[in-house]
Amino acid sequence: VAILCPLWGQGYSYKTMPTSVQAAIVYSRQLAQTDSNGISSTLGIAFYNDALQAMTRDLINRGIDAAQTQESYRDLTTDNPNTYLWPTDMFSLKTIEVNWSDTDAQNYIQAQPLDVANIQNQSFSWLRENQSQQEPLFDNRGDQFEIFPRPTSTNAQGIRIFYFLTPTEVTHVGAAINYPQTLDYRALSAKMTALYYKSQNDDKMAAIYDAEYLSRIEKIIKILAPSSQQPITPKSLSITGWAY
């Protein structure tokens, strides 16, 4: 929704108002050819939250930063094994870094993922003691993780975690839809409609709107994936006689 807003000495300009969850619910009713008796506000909110989680997950799985990012710190310990809990509000990990000695930004080293069930020619116990601090590893274990090698001394804020925040589920229809879902909130409506038909045991119609949802997702990715659309500036070649 856009409204005209006067600017001092500049006439009028457009100010965009946030799109609410109600808009996604109304469009899902139109797609399903039903009304509030078929998709009530309560049911619509439940469908919306489910669709929000799915859309965020699908965009992240396709390499798109579809959720707000957060930075968190953990203290290095000398516990054996030295496991740590992930942040409670983490939806998906972006990257993790380790600083063995201080809190200087340039001394954090990115850790690489490791699967302790798929280690070749050595044990994870060996890695705890012998893995190079210049090439740290981490093993994801659900709600916690372990750093390799095991630290030999403690370091406050020695672990820095960048992660995607879990999407905040809405509790009322007036809640605003956030970016990047605002690029096409009807993608959420399509997913909500698929969920509605699944609740009606109509797998055929559910598949149709799941396909519509995925089609809209791919179009959103084409918008979000390019980092920039600025034109390439042509530059002349610097050629001297020595080039021949």
mmCIF file of C-alpha atoms in Angstrom:
data_model
loop_
_atom_site.group_PDB
_atom_site.id
_atom_site.type_symbol
_atom_site.label_atom_id
_atom_site.label_comp_id
_atom_site.label_asym_id
_atom_site.label_seq_id
_atom_site.Cartn_x
_atom_site.Cartn_y
_atom_site.Cartn_z
ATOM 1 C CA VAL A 1 0.000 0.000 0.000
ATOM 2 C CA ALA A 2 1.394 3.427 -0.944
ATOM 3 C CA ILE A 3 0.272 6.832 0.322
ATOM 4 C CA LEU A 4 1.205 10.337 -0.738
ATOM 5 C CA CYS A 5 3.353 12.158 1.815
ATOM 6 C CA PRO A 6 4.164 15.867 1.454
ATOM 7 C CA LEU A 7 7.818 16.806 1.713
ATOM 8 C CA TRP A 8 8.853 20.337 2.696
ATOM 9 C CA GLY A 9 9.422 22.278 -0.492
ATOM 10 C CA GLN A 10 9.300 19.142 -2.670
ATOM 11 C CA GLY A 11 5.624 18.522 -3.304
ATOM 12 C CA TYR A 12 4.609 14.906 -2.748
ATOM 13 C CA SER A 13 6.392 11.554 -2.563
ATOM 14 C CA TYR A 14 5.361 7.938 -2.143
ATOM 15 C CA LYS A 15 5.809 6.178 1.188
ATOM 16 C CA THR A 16 5.334 2.430 1.214
ATOM 17 C CA MET A 17 3.368 0.967 4.108
ATOM 18 C CA PRO A 18 4.349 -2.512 5.357
ATOM 19 C CA THR A 19 2.355 -5.457 4.052
ATOM 20 C CA SER A 20 0.606 -7.341 6.837
ATOM 21 C CA VAL A 21 -0.002 -11.047 7.373
ATOM 22 C CA GLN A 22 -3.662 -10.338 6.698
ATOM 23 C CA ALA A 23 -2.827 -9.696 3.032
ATOM 24 C CA ALA A 24 -1.202 -13.147 2.732
ATOM 25 C CA ILE A 25 -4.207 -14.782 4.398
ATOM 26 C CA VAL A 26 -6.710 -12.980 2.154
ATOM 27 C CA TYR A 27 -4.841 -14.026 -1.000
ATOM 28 C CA SER A 28 -4.596 -17.631 0.189
ATOM 29 C CA ARG A 29 -8.386 -17.617 0.634
ATOM 30 C CA GLN A 30 -8.769 -16.339 -2.921
ATOM 31 C CA LEU A 31 -6.492 -19.068 -4.262
ATOM 32 C CA ALA A 32 -8.367 -21.735 -2.315
ATOM 33 C CA GLN A 33 -11.723 -20.218 -3.348
ATOM 34 C CA THR A 34 -12.863 -20.097 0.259
ATOM 35 C CA ASP A 35 -13.499 -17.505 2.946
ATOM 36 C CA SER A 36 -12.910 -17.066 6.664
ATOM 37 C CA ASN A 37 -15.040 -20.141 7.287
ATOM 38 C CA GLY A 38 -12.514 -22.239 5.362
ATOM 39 C CA ILE A 39 -9.350 -20.389 6.425
ATOM 40 C CA SER A 40 -10.035 -18.513 9.634
ATOM 41 C CA SER A 41 -7.638 -15.931 11.013
ATOM 42 C CA THR A 42 -6.380 -18.453 13.586
ATOM 43 C CA LEU A 43 -5.827 -21.121 10.945
ATOM 44 C CA GLY A 44 -4.352 -18.547 8.574
ATOM 45 C CA ILE A 45 -1.769 -17.506 11.170
ATOM 46 C CA ALA A 46 -0.803 -21.163 11.682
ATOM 47 C CA PHE A 47 -0.431 -21.645 7.905
ATOM 48 C CA TYR A 48 1.535 -18.394 7.634
ATOM 49 C CA ASN A 49 4.047 -19.383 10.324
ATOM 50 C CA ASP A 50 4.536 -22.772 8.692
ATOM 51 C CA ALA A 51 5.033 -21.132 5.280
ATOM 52 C CA LEU A 52 7.424 -18.539 6.776
ATOM 53 C CA GLN A 53 9.660 -21.270 8.187
ATOM 54 C CA ALA A 54 9.575 -23.188 4.898
ATOM 55 C CA MET A 55 10.330 -20.142 2.733
ATOM 56 C CA THR A 56 13.209 -19.025 4.948
ATOM 57 C CA ARG A 57 14.686 -22.522 4.949
ATOM 58 C CA ASP A 58 14.277 -22.946 1.184
ATOM 59 C CA LEU A 59 15.981 -19.629 0.418
ATOM 60 C CA ILE A 60 18.892 -20.353 2.774
ATOM 61 C CA ASN A 61 19.295 -23.831 1.266
ATOM 62 C CA ARG A 62 19.649 -22.110 -2.118
ATOM 63 C CA GLY A 63 22.418 -19.835 -0.852
ATOM 64 C CA ILE A 64 20.247 -16.776 -0.199
ATOM 65 C CA ASP A 65 20.551 -14.806 3.040
ATOM 66 C CA ALA A 66 16.857 -14.987 3.840
ATOM 67 C CA ALA A 67 16.973 -14.259 7.566
ATOM 68 C CA GLN A 68 18.563 -11.662 9.775
ATOM 69 C CA THR A 69 22.092 -12.468 10.850
ATOM 70 C CA GLN A 70 23.431 -12.347 14.377
ATOM 71 C CA GLU A 71 26.909 -12.455 15.906
ATOM 72 C CA SER A 72 27.561 -14.397 19.099
ATOM 73 C CA TYR A 73 30.635 -15.191 21.202
ATOM 74 C CA ARG A 74 31.639 -18.197 23.291
ATOM 75 C CA ASP A 75 34.568 -18.532 25.703
ATOM 76 C CA LEU A 76 37.176 -21.147 24.848
ATOM 77 C CA THR A 77 37.564 -23.759 27.574
ATOM 78 C CA THR A 78 40.037 -26.567 28.210
ATOM 79 C CA ASP A 79 37.306 -29.130 28.911
ATOM 80 C CA ASN A 80 37.776 -32.526 27.302
ATOM 81 C CA PRO A 81 35.777 -32.771 25.134
ATOM 82 C CA ASN A 82 35.400 -29.011 24.726
ATOM 83 C CA THR A 83 31.796 -28.853 23.526
ATOM 84 C CA TYR A 84 29.664 -25.713 23.389
ATOM 85 C CA LEU A 85 25.959 -25.014 22.943
ATOM 86 C CA TRP A 86 24.768 -23.231 19.816
ATOM 87 C CA PRO A 87 22.819 -19.978 20.370
ATOM 88 C CA THR A 88 19.228 -20.770 21.297
ATOM 89 C CA ASP A 89 17.871 -18.419 18.612
ATOM 90 C CA MET A 90 19.988 -19.892 15.796
ATOM 91 C CA PHE A 91 18.108 -21.033 12.698
ATOM 92 C CA SER A 92 21.133 -21.903 10.556
ATOM 93 C CA LEU A 93 24.889 -21.451 10.901
ATOM 94 C CA LYS A 94 26.626 -19.035 8.560
ATOM 95 C CA THR A 95 30.226 -19.397 9.750
ATOM 96 C CA ILE A 96 32.299 -19.958 12.899
ATOM 97 C CA GLU A 97 35.733 -18.540 13.801
ATOM 98 C CA VAL A 98 38.241 -19.277 16.557
ATOM 99 C CA ASN A 99 40.783 -17.006 18.252
ATOM 100 C CA TRP A 100 43.225 -18.945 20.433
ATOM 101 C CA SER A 101 44.972 -16.048 22.185
ATOM 102 C CA ASP A 102 43.078 -12.747 22.368
ATOM 103 C CA THR A 103 40.084 -10.831 21.023
ATOM 104 C CA ASP A 104 41.793 -9.037 18.133
ATOM 105 C CA ALA A 105 39.615 -9.252 15.029
ATOM 106 C CA GLN A 106 42.503 -10.186 12.727
ATOM 107 C CA ASN A 107 43.370 -13.238 14.848
ATOM 108 C CA TYR A 108 40.088 -15.069 14.332
ATOM 109 C CA ILE A 109 40.479 -18.067 12.017
ATOM 110 C CA GLN A 110 37.527 -19.610 10.191
ATOM 111 C CA ALA A 111 36.866 -23.198 11.304
ATOM 112 C CA GLN A 112 35.964 -25.853 8.755
ATOM 113 C CA PRO A 113 33.200 -28.448 9.295
ATOM 114 C CA LEU A 114 34.135 -31.984 10.288
ATOM 115 C CA ASP A 115 32.101 -35.170 10.589
ATOM 116 C CA VAL A 116 33.652 -37.356 13.289
ATOM 117 C CA ALA A 117 31.917 -40.380 11.768
ATOM 118 C CA ASN A 118 33.783 -39.878 8.497
ATOM 119 C CA ILE A 119 37.438 -39.335 9.409
ATOM 120 C CA GLN A 120 40.085 -41.015 7.280
ATOM 121 C CA ASN A 121 43.148 -42.756 8.805
ATOM 122 C CA GLN A 122 42.895 -41.108 12.236
ATOM 123 C CA SER A 123 40.591 -40.728 15.210
ATOM 124 C CA PHE A 124 38.790 -37.677 16.567
ATOM 125 C CA SER A 125 40.732 -38.231 19.806
ATOM 126 C CA TRP A 126 43.924 -37.667 17.817
ATOM 127 C CA LEU A 127 42.448 -34.514 16.298
ATOM 128 C CA ARG A 128 41.636 -33.171 19.754
ATOM 129 C CA GLU A 129 45.312 -33.162 20.595
ATOM 130 C CA ASN A 130 47.053 -32.695 17.248
ATOM 131 C CA GLN A 131 44.888 -30.672 14.857
ATOM 132 C CA SER A 132 46.657 -27.432 13.897
ATOM 133 C CA GLN A 133 45.317 -24.273 15.520
ATOM 134 C CA GLN A 134 45.902 -22.550 12.184
ATOM 135 C CA GLU A 135 43.368 -24.932 10.597
ATOM 136 C CA PRO A 136 40.641 -25.358 13.246
ATOM 137 C CA LEU A 137 37.752 -27.763 12.746
ATOM 138 C CA PHE A 138 34.310 -28.043 14.298
ATOM 139 C CA ASP A 139 31.837 -30.900 14.565
ATOM 140 C CA ASN A 140 28.113 -30.050 14.614
ATOM 141 C CA ARG A 141 26.215 -32.237 17.096
ATOM 142 C CA GLY A 142 22.678 -30.952 16.990
ATOM 143 C CA ASP A 143 22.315 -28.397 19.771
ATOM 144 C CA GLN A 144 26.074 -28.274 20.438
ATOM 145 C CA PHE A 145 29.433 -28.425 18.680
ATOM 146 C CA GLU A 146 33.065 -29.305 19.402
ATOM 147 C CA ILE A 147 36.210 -27.415 18.372
ATOM 148 C CA PHE A 148 39.374 -29.195 17.223
ATOM 149 C CA PRO A 149 42.025 -29.038 18.549
ATOM 150 C CA ARG A 150 41.123 -28.873 22.220
ATOM 151 C CA PRO A 151 42.340 -25.519 23.601
ATOM 152 C CA THR A 152 45.262 -25.711 26.013
ATOM 153 C CA SER A 153 44.284 -22.436 27.666
ATOM 154 C CA THR A 154 41.074 -20.513 28.141
ATOM 155 C CA ASN A 155 40.225 -17.397 26.149
ATOM 156 C CA ALA A 156 37.244 -15.155 26.801
ATOM 157 C CA GLN A 157 35.183 -14.687 23.634
ATOM 158 C CA GLY A 158 37.532 -16.999 21.734
ATOM 159 C CA ILE A 159 34.740 -18.369 19.532
ATOM 160 C CA ARG A 160 32.769 -16.096 17.216
ATOM 161 C CA ILE A 161 29.623 -17.436 15.566
ATOM 162 C CA PHE A 162 27.726 -15.808 12.705
ATOM 163 C CA TYR A 163 24.298 -17.305 12.198
ATOM 164 C CA PHE A 164 20.812 -16.775 10.808
ATOM 165 C CA LEU A 165 18.168 -15.920 13.385
ATOM 166 C CA THR A 166 15.126 -18.142 13.702
ATOM 167 C CA PRO A 167 12.210 -16.340 11.992
ATOM 168 C CA THR A 168 9.854 -14.744 14.508
ATOM 169 C CA GLU A 169 6.434 -16.339 14.227
ATOM 170 C CA VAL A 170 3.477 -13.982 14.245
ATOM 171 C CA THR A 171 0.589 -13.987 16.702
ATOM 172 C CA HIS A 172 -1.839 -11.606 14.985
ATOM 173 C CA VAL A 173 -2.910 -10.783 11.429
ATOM 174 C CA GLY A 174 -1.740 -7.181 11.692
ATOM 175 C CA ALA A 175 1.926 -8.185 12.006
ATOM 176 C CA ALA A 176 4.156 -6.890 9.214
ATOM 177 C CA ILE A 177 5.718 -9.253 6.682
ATOM 178 C CA ASN A 178 9.486 -8.793 6.703
ATOM 179 C CA TYR A 179 12.106 -8.738 3.961
ATOM 180 C CA PRO A 180 12.802 -10.739 1.812
ATOM 181 C CA GLN A 181 9.300 -12.254 2.008
ATOM 182 C CA THR A 182 7.950 -8.817 1.081
ATOM 183 C CA LEU A 183 9.473 -9.270 -2.386
ATOM 184 C CA ASP A 184 6.588 -11.630 -3.081
ATOM 185 C CA TYR A 185 4.320 -12.309 -0.130
ATOM 186 C CA ARG A 186 2.060 -14.260 -2.504
ATOM 187 C CA ALA A 187 4.679 -16.995 -2.473
ATOM 188 C CA LEU A 188 3.745 -17.413 1.183
ATOM 189 C CA SER A 189 0.077 -17.437 0.173
ATOM 190 C CA ALA A 190 0.716 -20.213 -2.345
ATOM 191 C CA LYS A 191 2.418 -22.302 0.334
ATOM 192 C CA MET A 192 -0.410 -21.553 2.754
ATOM 193 C CA THR A 193 -2.917 -22.696 0.135
ATOM 194 C CA ALA A 194 -0.979 -25.938 -0.338
ATOM 195 C CA LEU A 195 -1.116 -26.470 3.427
ATOM 196 C CA TYR A 196 -4.862 -25.806 3.374
ATOM 197 C CA TYR A 197 -5.450 -28.455 0.711
ATOM 198 C CA LYS A 198 -3.227 -30.902 2.596
ATOM 199 C CA SER A 199 -5.450 -30.375 5.620
ATOM 200 C CA GLN A 200 -8.379 -31.272 3.340
ATOM 201 C CA ASN A 201 -6.581 -34.428 2.118
ATOM 202 C CA ASP A 202 -6.599 -33.033 -1.419
ATOM 203 C CA ASP A 203 -3.100 -34.028 -2.536
ATOM 204 C CA LYS A 204 -3.663 -33.017 -6.177
ATOM 205 C CA MET A 205 -4.499 -29.392 -5.391
ATOM 206 C CA ALA A 206 -1.803 -29.284 -2.709
ATOM 207 C CA ALA A 207 0.781 -30.341 -5.309
ATOM 208 C CA ILE A 208 -0.418 -27.618 -7.705
ATOM 209 C CA TYR A 209 0.116 -24.854 -5.147
ATOM 210 C CA ASP A 210 3.373 -26.333 -3.889
ATOM 211 C CA ALA A 211 4.591 -26.070 -7.490
ATOM 212 C CA GLU A 212 3.358 -22.468 -7.673
ATOM 213 C CA TYR A 213 5.200 -21.692 -4.440
ATOM 214 C CA LEU A 214 8.457 -23.188 -5.746
ATOM 215 C CA SER A 215 8.096 -21.299 -9.030
ATOM 216 C CA ARG A 216 7.805 -18.014 -7.155
ATOM 217 C CA ILE A 217 10.787 -18.961 -4.969
ATOM 218 C CA GLU A 218 12.985 -19.398 -8.039
ATOM 219 C CA LYS A 219 11.951 -15.968 -9.320
ATOM 220 C CA ILE A 220 12.815 -14.396 -5.963
ATOM 221 C CA ILE A 221 16.245 -16.055 -6.092
ATOM 222 C CA LYS A 222 16.938 -14.436 -9.464
ATOM 223 C CA ILE A 223 16.386 -11.069 -7.780
ATOM 224 C CA LEU A 224 18.366 -11.776 -4.633
ATOM 225 C CA ALA A 225 21.268 -13.815 -6.011
ATOM 226 C CA PRO A 226 23.107 -11.133 -8.092
ATOM 227 C CA SER A 227 25.221 -8.955 -5.827
ATOM 228 C CA SER A 228 25.011 -5.973 -8.148
ATOM 229 C CA GLN A 229 23.633 -4.923 -11.507
ATOM 230 C CA GLN A 230 25.937 -1.973 -12.071
ATOM 231 C CA PRO A 231 27.429 -1.933 -15.560
ATOM 232 C CA ILE A 232 31.024 -2.870 -16.166
ATOM 233 C CA THR A 233 33.075 0.243 -16.911
ATOM 234 C CA PRO A 234 35.246 -0.257 -19.967
ATOM 235 C CA LYS A 235 38.924 0.475 -19.481
ATOM 236 C CA SER A 236 41.567 0.970 -22.099
ATOM 237 C CA LEU A 237 44.441 -1.485 -22.304
ATOM 238 C CA SER A 238 47.799 -0.301 -21.022
ATOM 239 C CA ILE A 239 50.061 -1.529 -23.806
ATOM 240 C CA THR A 240 53.616 -0.418 -24.354
ATOM 241 C CA GLY A 241 56.092 -1.308 -27.002
ATOM 242 C CA TRP A 242 57.558 -3.948 -24.714
ATOM 243 C CA ALA A 243 54.327 -5.958 -25.132
ATOM 244 C CA TYR A 244 55.374 -6.941 -28.653
#
